[in-house]
mmCIF file of C-alpha atoms in Angstrom:
data_model
loop_
_atom_site.group_PDB
_atom_site.id
_atom_site.type_symbol
_atom_site.label_atom_id
_atom_site.label_comp_id
_atom_site.label_asym_id
_atom_site.label_seq_id
_atom_site.Cartn_x
_atom_site.Cartn_y
_atom_site.Cartn_z
ATOM 1 C CA SER A 7 -28.596 178.080 235.212
ATOM 2 C CA ASP A 8 -29.261 181.265 237.194
ATOM 3 C CA VAL A 9 -25.882 182.583 236.065
ATOM 4 C CA ASN A 10 -26.900 182.567 232.428
ATOM 5 C CA LYS A 11 -30.438 183.822 233.100
ATOM 6 C CA ASN A 12 -29.428 186.759 235.324
ATOM 7 C CA PRO A 13 -25.839 187.784 234.525
ATOM 8 C CA ALA A 14 -26.148 191.083 236.398
ATOM 9 C CA ASP A 15 -27.103 189.228 239.584
ATOM 10 C CA PHE A 16 -24.053 187.004 239.151
ATOM 11 C CA GLN A 17 -21.778 190.038 238.666
ATOM 12 C CA GLN A 18 -23.296 191.697 241.728
ATOM 13 C CA LYS A 19 -21.965 188.901 243.973
ATOM 14 C CA PHE A 20 -18.410 190.028 243.221
ATOM 15 C CA ASN A 21 -18.990 193.786 243.628
ATOM 16 C CA SER A 22 -18.046 195.849 246.656
ATOM 17 C CA PRO A 23 -20.901 196.640 249.102
ATOM 18 C CA GLY A 24 -23.007 199.549 247.923
ATOM 19 C CA LYS A 25 -22.010 199.231 244.271
ATOM 20 C CA LYS A 26 -24.466 197.992 241.660
ATOM 21 C CA ALA A 27 -23.525 195.706 238.792
ATOM 22 C CA THR A 28 -24.119 197.107 235.315
ATOM 23 C CA THR A 29 -23.815 195.584 231.871
ATOM 24 C CA CYS A 30 -20.436 196.404 230.326
ATOM 25 C CA ASN A 31 -19.836 197.694 226.830
ATOM 26 C CA ARG A 32 -17.668 194.940 225.395
ATOM 27 C CA HIS A 33 -16.332 197.265 222.698
ATOM 28 C CA GLN A 34 -14.585 199.377 225.350
ATOM 29 C CA LEU A 35 -12.737 196.475 226.943
ATOM 30 C CA ALA A 36 -9.899 194.206 225.892
ATOM 31 C CA PRO A 37 -10.814 190.623 224.919
ATOM 32 C CA ILE A 38 -10.206 187.829 227.425
ATOM 33 C CA LEU A 39 -9.187 184.552 225.800
ATOM 34 C CA GLN A 40 -10.679 181.681 227.809
ATOM 35 C CA PHE A 41 -9.055 178.344 226.966
ATOM 36 C CA GLY A 42 -11.837 176.225 228.422
ATOM 37 C CA SER A 43 -15.525 176.477 229.319
ATOM 38 C CA GLY A 44 -17.264 179.824 229.005
ATOM 39 C CA PHE A 45 -20.600 181.336 230.003
ATOM 40 C CA VAL A 46 -23.578 180.947 227.681
ATOM 41 C CA HIS A 47 -24.887 184.485 228.261
ATOM 42 C CA PRO A 48 -22.473 187.074 226.798
ATOM 43 C CA ASP A 49 -23.300 189.683 229.463
ATOM 44 C CA VAL A 50 -21.759 187.624 232.284
ATOM 45 C CA MET A 51 -18.269 188.338 230.965
ATOM 46 C CA PRO A 52 -18.759 190.485 227.849
ATOM 47 C CA THR A 53 -15.229 190.273 226.438
ATOM 48 C CA MET A 54 -14.661 186.563 226.977
ATOM 49 C CA VAL A 55 -13.712 184.689 223.819
ATOM 50 C CA THR A 56 -14.023 180.904 224.191
ATOM 51 C CA MET A 57 -10.938 179.178 222.794
ATOM 52 C CA PRO A 58 -9.968 175.504 222.392
ATOM 53 C CA ILE A 59 -8.689 173.791 225.518
ATOM 54 C CA TRP A 60 -4.904 173.985 225.707
ATOM 55 C CA PRO A 61 -4.027 170.304 224.954
ATOM 56 C CA HIS A 62 -5.501 170.759 221.473
ATOM 57 C CA LEU A 63 -3.601 173.921 220.574
ATOM 58 C CA LYS A 64 -0.526 172.112 219.253
ATOM 59 C CA CYS A 65 -2.712 170.111 216.877
ATOM 60 C CA PHE A 66 -4.311 173.281 215.533
ATOM 61 C CA GLU A 67 -0.870 174.797 215.047
ATOM 62 C CA THR A 68 0.396 171.690 213.206
ATOM 63 C CA PHE A 69 -2.563 171.728 210.816
ATOM 64 C CA ARG A 70 -2.358 175.501 210.284
ATOM 65 C CA TYR A 71 1.330 175.621 209.360
ATOM 66 C CA ASP A 72 2.085 172.113 208.064
ATOM 67 C CA GLY A 73 -1.298 171.038 206.739
ATOM 68 C CA LYS A 74 -0.991 167.757 208.656
ATOM 69 C CA VAL A 75 -3.180 166.085 211.254
ATOM 70 C CA CYS A 76 -1.275 165.603 214.514
ATOM 71 C CA ASN A 77 -0.626 162.165 215.973
ATOM 72 C CA LYS A 78 -3.362 162.491 218.596
ATOM 73 C CA PHE A 79 -6.050 162.614 215.908
ATOM 74 C CA SER A 80 -4.432 160.193 213.491
ATOM 75 C CA PRO A 81 -5.069 156.430 213.310
ATOM 76 C CA MET A 82 -3.267 154.389 215.934
ATOM 77 C CA SER A 83 -0.401 152.361 214.488
ATOM 78 C CA VAL A 84 2.912 150.775 215.398
ATOM 79 C CA THR A 85 4.622 154.127 214.920
ATOM 80 C CA ASN A 86 1.819 156.172 216.500
ATOM 81 C CA ARG A 87 0.677 154.597 219.752
ATOM 82 C CA PHE A 88 -0.989 157.819 220.911
ATOM 83 C CA GLY A 89 -3.529 157.919 218.086
ATOM 84 C CA ILE A 90 -7.185 157.949 219.142
ATOM 85 C CA TYR A 91 -8.854 157.684 215.741
ATOM 86 C CA PHE A 92 -9.885 154.228 214.597
ATOM 87 C CA GLU A 93 -10.925 153.237 211.094
ATOM 88 C CA GLU A 94 -14.687 152.805 211.057
ATOM 89 C CA GLU A 95 -16.034 149.339 210.426
ATOM 90 C CA LYS A 96 -19.615 148.376 209.726
ATOM 91 C CA THR A 97 -20.020 146.163 212.792
ATOM 92 C CA MET A 98 -17.600 147.989 215.077
ATOM 93 C CA TYR A 99 -20.186 150.159 216.862
ATOM 94 C CA ASP A 100 -22.554 147.250 217.479
ATOM 95 C CA ASN A 101 -19.790 145.345 219.257
ATOM 96 C CA LEU A 102 -18.938 148.117 221.709
ATOM 97 C CA ILE A 103 -19.952 147.955 225.380
ATOM 98 C CA PRO A 104 -23.424 149.570 225.669
ATOM 99 C CA GLN A 105 -22.616 151.788 228.638
ATOM 100 C CA ILE A 106 -21.998 155.463 229.319
ATOM 101 C CA ILE A 107 -18.577 155.806 230.935
ATOM 102 C CA TRP A 108 -16.860 158.561 232.903
ATOM 103 C CA ARG A 109 -13.791 158.699 235.112
ATOM 104 C CA GLY A 110 -12.556 161.675 237.100
ATOM 105 C CA SER A 111 -11.614 163.054 240.497
ATOM 106 C CA ASP A 112 -13.892 164.342 243.221
ATOM 107 C CA TYR A 113 -12.405 167.795 242.807
ATOM 108 C CA PRO A 114 -14.650 170.727 243.904
ATOM 109 C CA PHE A 115 -14.023 172.841 240.815
ATOM 110 C CA LEU A 116 -17.551 174.335 240.890
ATOM 111 C CA LYS A 117 -17.625 175.091 244.611
ATOM 112 C CA CYS A 118 -17.594 178.861 244.141
ATOM 113 C CA ARG A 119 -20.678 178.636 241.902
ATOM 114 C CA GLN A 120 -22.861 176.826 244.418
ATOM 115 C CA GLY A 121 -25.096 178.138 247.167
ATOM 116 C CA GLY A 122 -24.578 177.245 250.798
ATOM 117 C CA GLY A 123 -25.193 173.710 251.980
ATOM 118 C CA SER A 124 -23.824 171.773 249.020
ATOM 119 C CA LYS A 125 -21.772 168.719 249.948
ATOM 120 C CA TRP A 126 -18.434 168.871 248.157
ATOM 121 C CA SER A 127 -16.567 166.416 250.343
ATOM 122 C CA VAL A 128 -18.957 163.534 250.946
ATOM 123 C CA SER A 129 -17.823 160.978 253.511
ATOM 124 C CA GLN A 130 -19.393 157.805 254.812
ATOM 125 C CA MET A 131 -20.528 159.684 257.932
ATOM 126 C CA ASP A 132 -22.570 162.131 255.825
ATOM 127 C CA ILE A 133 -24.802 159.427 254.378
ATOM 128 C CA PRO A 134 -27.877 158.322 256.362
ATOM 129 C CA GLY A 135 -28.808 154.662 256.365
ATOM 130 C CA PRO A 136 -27.153 151.268 256.936
ATOM 131 C CA ASN A 137 -23.548 150.652 255.861
ATOM 132 C CA ASN A 138 -24.262 148.477 252.837
ATOM 133 C CA PRO A 139 -24.706 149.193 249.111
ATOM 134 C CA GLU A 140 -28.494 149.563 249.382
ATOM 135 C CA GLY A 141 -28.174 151.873 252.381
ATOM 136 C CA PHE A 142 -25.560 154.047 250.712
ATOM 137 C CA VAL A 143 -27.604 154.426 247.522
ATOM 138 C CA SER A 144 -30.722 155.273 249.515
ATOM 139 C CA GLY A 145 -28.779 157.783 251.609
ATOM 140 C CA LEU A 146 -27.143 159.460 248.605
ATOM 141 C CA THR A 147 -30.519 159.684 246.871
ATOM 142 C CA HIS A 148 -31.905 161.352 250.012
ATOM 143 C CA LEU A 149 -29.079 163.921 249.791
ATOM 144 C CA TRP A 150 -29.580 164.449 246.038
ATOM 145 C CA GLY A 151 -30.297 168.178 246.229
ATOM 146 C CA GLN A 152 -27.042 168.759 248.136
ATOM 147 C CA LEU A 153 -24.749 166.696 245.934
ATOM 148 C CA SER A 154 -22.289 168.084 243.398
ATOM 149 C CA PRO A 155 -22.828 167.167 239.715
ATOM 150 C CA ARG A 156 -20.145 164.470 239.850
ATOM 151 C CA TRP A 157 -21.563 162.915 243.005
ATOM 152 C CA LYS A 158 -24.996 162.855 241.374
ATOM 153 C CA ALA A 159 -23.507 161.027 238.397
ATOM 154 C CA VAL A 160 -21.796 158.449 240.630
ATOM 155 C CA THR A 161 -25.061 157.981 242.539
ATOM 156 C CA LEU A 162 -26.875 157.189 239.271
ATOM 157 C CA SER A 163 -24.173 154.629 238.527
ATOM 158 C CA LEU A 164 -24.660 152.981 241.932
ATOM 159 C CA GLN A 165 -28.423 152.849 241.339
ATOM 160 C CA ALA A 166 -27.889 151.193 237.955
ATOM 161 C CA GLU A 167 -25.542 148.609 239.489
ATOM 162 C CA LEU A 168 -28.118 147.661 242.132
ATOM 163 C CA GLU A 169 -30.894 147.386 239.537
ATOM 164 C CA ALA A 170 -28.727 145.102 237.388
ATOM 165 C CA ALA A 171 -27.752 142.957 240.381
ATOM 166 C CA ASN A 172 -31.358 142.656 241.593
ATOM 167 C CA SER A 173 -32.538 141.491 238.175
ATOM 168 C CA ASN A 174 -30.611 138.213 238.674
ATOM 169 C CA LEU A 175 -29.978 138.116 234.936
ATOM 170 C CA LYS A 176 -26.384 137.860 233.731
ATOM 171 C CA GLU A 177 -27.172 139.649 230.488
ATOM 172 C CA VAL A 178 -28.473 142.740 232.318
ATOM 173 C CA LYS A 179 -25.648 145.237 232.806
ATOM 174 C CA PRO A 180 -25.661 148.721 234.376
ATOM 175 C CA TRP A 181 -26.423 151.316 231.710
ATOM 176 C CA ILE A 182 -23.996 153.787 233.279
ATOM 177 C CA ASN A 183 -20.420 153.415 234.547
ATOM 178 C CA PHE A 184 -19.309 156.507 236.453
ATOM 179 C CA LYS A 185 -16.503 156.244 239.021
ATOM 180 C CA PHE A 186 -14.129 158.514 240.879
ATOM 181 C CA THR A 187 -10.402 157.881 240.626
ATOM 182 C CA ILE A 188 -7.953 158.109 243.510
ATOM 183 C CA ARG A 189 -4.895 158.864 241.415
ATOM 184 C CA ASP A 190 -5.044 162.659 241.495
ATOM 185 C CA ARG A 191 -4.417 163.817 245.050
ATOM 186 C CA PRO A 192 -2.393 162.525 248.034
ATOM 187 C CA GLY A 193 -4.388 160.913 250.824
ATOM 188 C CA GLU A 194 -7.362 159.988 248.655
ATOM 189 C CA SER A 195 -7.186 156.249 249.381
ATOM 190 C CA GLN A 196 -7.906 156.814 253.095
ATOM 191 C CA ARG A 197 -10.911 158.929 252.265
ATOM 192 C CA TRP A 198 -12.561 156.178 250.213
ATOM 193 C CA GLU A 199 -11.723 153.326 252.576
ATOM 194 C CA SER A 200 -15.121 153.240 254.300
ATOM 195 C CA PHE A 201 -16.939 153.076 250.970
ATOM 196 C CA VAL A 202 -14.758 150.252 249.670
ATOM 197 C CA ASN A 203 -15.013 148.257 252.912
ATOM 198 C CA ASN A 204 -18.814 148.362 252.693
ATOM 199 C CA GLY A 205 -18.959 147.182 249.096
ATOM 200 C CA VAL A 206 -19.856 150.567 247.587
ATOM 201 C CA SER A 207 -17.993 151.032 244.306
ATOM 202 C CA VAL A 208 -17.875 154.817 244.039
ATOM 203 C CA VAL A 209 -14.170 154.775 243.262
ATOM 204 C CA THR A 210 -11.748 152.765 241.166
ATOM 205 C CA ASN A 211 -7.998 152.522 241.322
ATOM 206 C CA SER A 212 -7.608 151.186 237.805
ATOM 207 C CA TYR A 213 -6.471 153.486 235.012
ATOM 208 C CA ILE A 214 -8.427 153.518 231.751
ATOM 209 C CA ASP A 215 -6.405 154.449 228.689
ATOM 210 C CA ALA A 216 -7.647 155.520 225.260
ATOM 211 C CA ASN A 217 -7.805 151.937 224.036
ATOM 212 C CA GLU A 218 -10.136 150.848 226.826
ATOM 213 C CA PHE A 219 -12.300 153.965 226.560
ATOM 214 C CA ALA A 220 -12.713 153.154 222.870
ATOM 215 C CA THR A 221 -14.458 149.888 223.771
ATOM 216 C CA PHE A 222 -17.493 151.788 225.154
ATOM 217 C CA LYS A 223 -20.339 153.131 223.025
ATOM 218 C CA TYR A 224 -20.869 156.338 224.971
ATOM 219 C CA HIS A 225 -18.493 158.734 226.763
ATOM 220 C CA PHE A 226 -19.523 161.461 229.186
ATOM 221 C CA ASP A 227 -17.654 164.661 230.011
ATOM 222 C CA LEU A 228 -18.447 166.067 233.422
#
């Protein structure tokens, strides 16, 4: 991205008028522990130290002091229903659903990184074309350059669903399964109503737990 190619330009956006961004000497500044995603180019935030995301910290602590693997990364059992590790079997992978799956909210967490004109709150009124699945997919594709990364992913999923449906073959399934959820924020169900009423499956109200995710071959983090 432009942020990683030109870190000084990125820093300049946050400077006061008339001041020029300069590369910092990281040895003169205190480290910043970032428990999440960090920048690729070290000059964007010179003292940032990328750390594990916070839900994993307890597991690291357990292994460091007790020498044990925490329940989250241990095999699922009667006494450990939160385990996500499954014993590998020879034919297990071949029997999984051959789709890429993702679930998440339409939350504008990258809004501050985008230029003007990006659509971060897409509604039915924003999409040109007839109010049917084909029209919505065509309209979203037309808006591709303005869509957020998650909306682009959901658009690809809609395209794959149409291609599978138009093949008229039961064995042909969409290669991608990306949907928004409406569980995260109040008032979300009203926002998606027009999509649902027109047969456009951009959102799902069903919760997928670790067991169901484990039935898919490929997972995507977006």
